[in-house]
Amino acid sequence: MFAQVALNLPLAQPYTYAVPEGLRSRVAPGVLVSVPFGKRAQIGCVVALSDDAGGVAEERIRSIEDVVSPEYRIGPELLALARFVSDYYFASPGEALASVSVVGFRDVKSQRAEFLRLVDDWRERSTGSLTPKQRAACERLEEAGFPVEPRQNLAKAAGAGPSIIKKLLDLGLLEVHDPPALEEQPASLDFAPHLMPTAEQQSALDAVLAAVAKPEFRVFLLHGVTGSGKTEIYLQAIAEALHLGKTALCLLPEISLTPQTVARFQERFRQEIGVFHSQLTRRQKLELHRRIQSGAVRVVIGARSAVFSPLPKLGVLILDEEHDGSYKQNETPRYHARDVGIVRAQRLGIPVVLGSATPSLESWHNAMGGKYELLRLSTRAAGIELPSVRTVDLAAEVQDQPRPSLFSGELIAAIAQRLEAGEQTLLFLNRRGFSNFLFCPSCKWVAKCDEDDVALTVHRRVRRGQQASDSQADLFAVTTDPKDFILRCHFCGSRRDAPTKCPECDSDGLITVGAGTQRVEEELAAQFPQARLMRLDQDTAGGREKFLAAWERIMSGEADIIFGTQMIAKGLHLEGVSLVGVVLADIGLFIPDFRAEERTFQLLTQVAGRSGRIAKGEVIFQSYMPTHTAIRFAMAHDTEGFMAEELMRRRKLGFPPFTRMAAVTLSDADRDRAYEAARRLAFLLGRLRSSVRPPARITVNGPTVAPLARLAGRFRYRILLRAETHRPVAAVLRAALAHPDWTLPGSTRLTIDVDPLDLL
Ligand code: ADP
Ligand code: ZN
């Protein structure tokens, strides 16, 4: 017997291995095995079994060493989905499977969760030797019926910390137990009651529930302003799937996966909800995998990779904030969870609900063209009006003030009013650090990273208490002593001291340009010394734990002014906030990416939506160009107007959604080698495009220097392929890569990004 084993390496094909006698009963498609590869062992996934070696000389075939994933197996549905991911996104079968597997290709034998149980005769065994806390823990477990749980869960059930659990194990009062056999839970339909739908919600629900009941593959685009009650529709769609004895999957951006969100699902369904987020340990992922696969967990909510949740009998797939960039993975396989989810649903014949207040242009275009079904929720569910939005023209503001601050008079007044009323203010600035870059006005030198071709961000060393008293010249340019600053690369994380003089021209008039969250903090502290400030950005609230802790503090009213980056912009419910200020709405408009306008519009709309979830709120955008399309439409809450205008622009430029793209990047530490490889590939692509059948118009742009010209010490050249549909783009690329004229130097790296979202 032979097995085809896919390895997590860029290899075109799975390798053939012999299956030793002793492993025959355990080796099956979807099982992880360790195999010899070159001089080392590798872990791979069995994709097929066969009786012959498929033409490979038998004496050259090596044997599988071991099965490394007892009780773990990727089912046939997901194996097939991995094949799609591999084909479509130009990843190897093993690279695709490693993502689909959720736990990666690792030896997971030792990663099995350690299941513990309280021994039945704990009272007899412990005779008087327990501390009150230890005794209480045992009593709780006894009351709970001696549950068998992974260590962490058991600790929670016992209301005890890890040290008590360890002590009880040492005392022999807890024992290691086999994992309980999981049986599919009978559908518990004891749901908390639904909300009474509004008329608009009802008509959306009619369409979605019919498709769930049938079941039938359809894609619904649910376009509803923030607070319009989209989540209620998700909950009722999930309930319908559960009623029918099926399971449900709801994807959210990682950042929206807060305890509040989870609680909302849990409260409704009163049953175990599986929560998949990136910070679960491998052990936790395995355990969740086991519970999902067995049918014990019937509702899964999670971020991008949860699209591969092994839910049997999936009945509906929901994707909230469908426009969110975090659904696209930015390493191989570069898949988009929305698009993979739609393929998965199509194969299963079940409906998909895509929800957003600001749909992606791609989805909107599909809805306009009848490929998706558009469902609209045009008003807020609880009858609260959308906030009123004003813009403050910073250009005028700068002229009137000799020493301008980051905040206009209007914004200051509005904040002061909120402080007086005891309401919260949210300030958004999409840039952390102190300012954007260090600049020499005389010779135009900009401080850049040694490894990456990106400007270093200026961070202040001394954090609080200092006032930005020395601002001059421009609102966003400051002259200060470089000794106060440190320069950091936001790409590779490297840091260095700021020079005191320009390394090019020796001038000592270096200035820092732009403003980041640190500078906002300083100016706020100076303007409102009484206010309690809270900064939320990668530096203060990076990582899930810190972020959630910060969140708790905001919810309990421990901050008057909350300010930060992206982190505060998205899908969070902030009841106490009645004022939202955007410090510089124009940031992001001039990034060299055709999606810059779309992203800016989405971000501004999302930020504005944070205001007044309870009572009528107010929003102020500060901008140097208040009449810009993205800002004008965001101000008017006119998403459909923005999309209509932006679609016209895209059509004219021949950009998605009117074309499909692939971005090919060639990188090498040697600039010439990278360029030479890119030039040869572009030439070959140009030559081959007329041979693609059926004929299609294919555009090959490049090679050009990628907007991030150098990353991690490698020079990057970019080729952009475009055609009206995906098929010819993939075909010409495949033809070129398989062509005898094409070779890739060993040191040069080739990456292919199909349907790229980020063109840097
Ligand atoms: P979205 O997901 O579109 O941002 P939510 O589903 O969070 O909106 O709804 C916003 C608020 O409106 C929530 O507090 C929710 O409980 C409430 N809500 C939603 N639908 C209804 C309804 N039919 N009747 C009353 N309140 C509703
Ligand atoms: Zn760097």
Short mmCIF file of C-alpha atoms in Angstrom, two decimals, residues 20 84 92 96 192 211 365 371 436 440 465 474 527 665 702 707 729:
data_model
loop_
_atom_site.label_atom_id
_atom_site.label_comp_id
_atom_site.label_asym_id
_atom_site.label_seq_id
_atom_site.Cartn_x
_atom_site.Cartn_y
_atom_site.Cartn_z
CA PRO A 20 4.35 -0.05 6.65
CA PHE A 84 -9.50 24.35 -4.46
CA SER A 92 1.14 23.77 -3.02
CA ALA A 96 -3.13 24.76 1.48
CA ALA A 192 -33.86 32.84 24.27
CA ALA A 211 -32.76 29.52 1.57
CA HIS A 365 -20.70 44.93 -8.00
CA LYS A 371 -24.90 37.45 -8.74
CA ASN A 436 5.20 59.84 10.65
CA CYS A 440 15.52 67.29 6.72
CA GLY A 465 3.82 64.85 31.11
CA ASP A 474 2.63 73.44 10.25
CA GLN A 527 -5.56 70.72 26.68
CA THR A 665 6.47 39.64 -6.78
CA GLY A 702 5.69 45.56 -15.21
CA PRO A 707 5.72 50.32 -3.70
CA VAL A 729 -4.96 35.23 -15.58
#
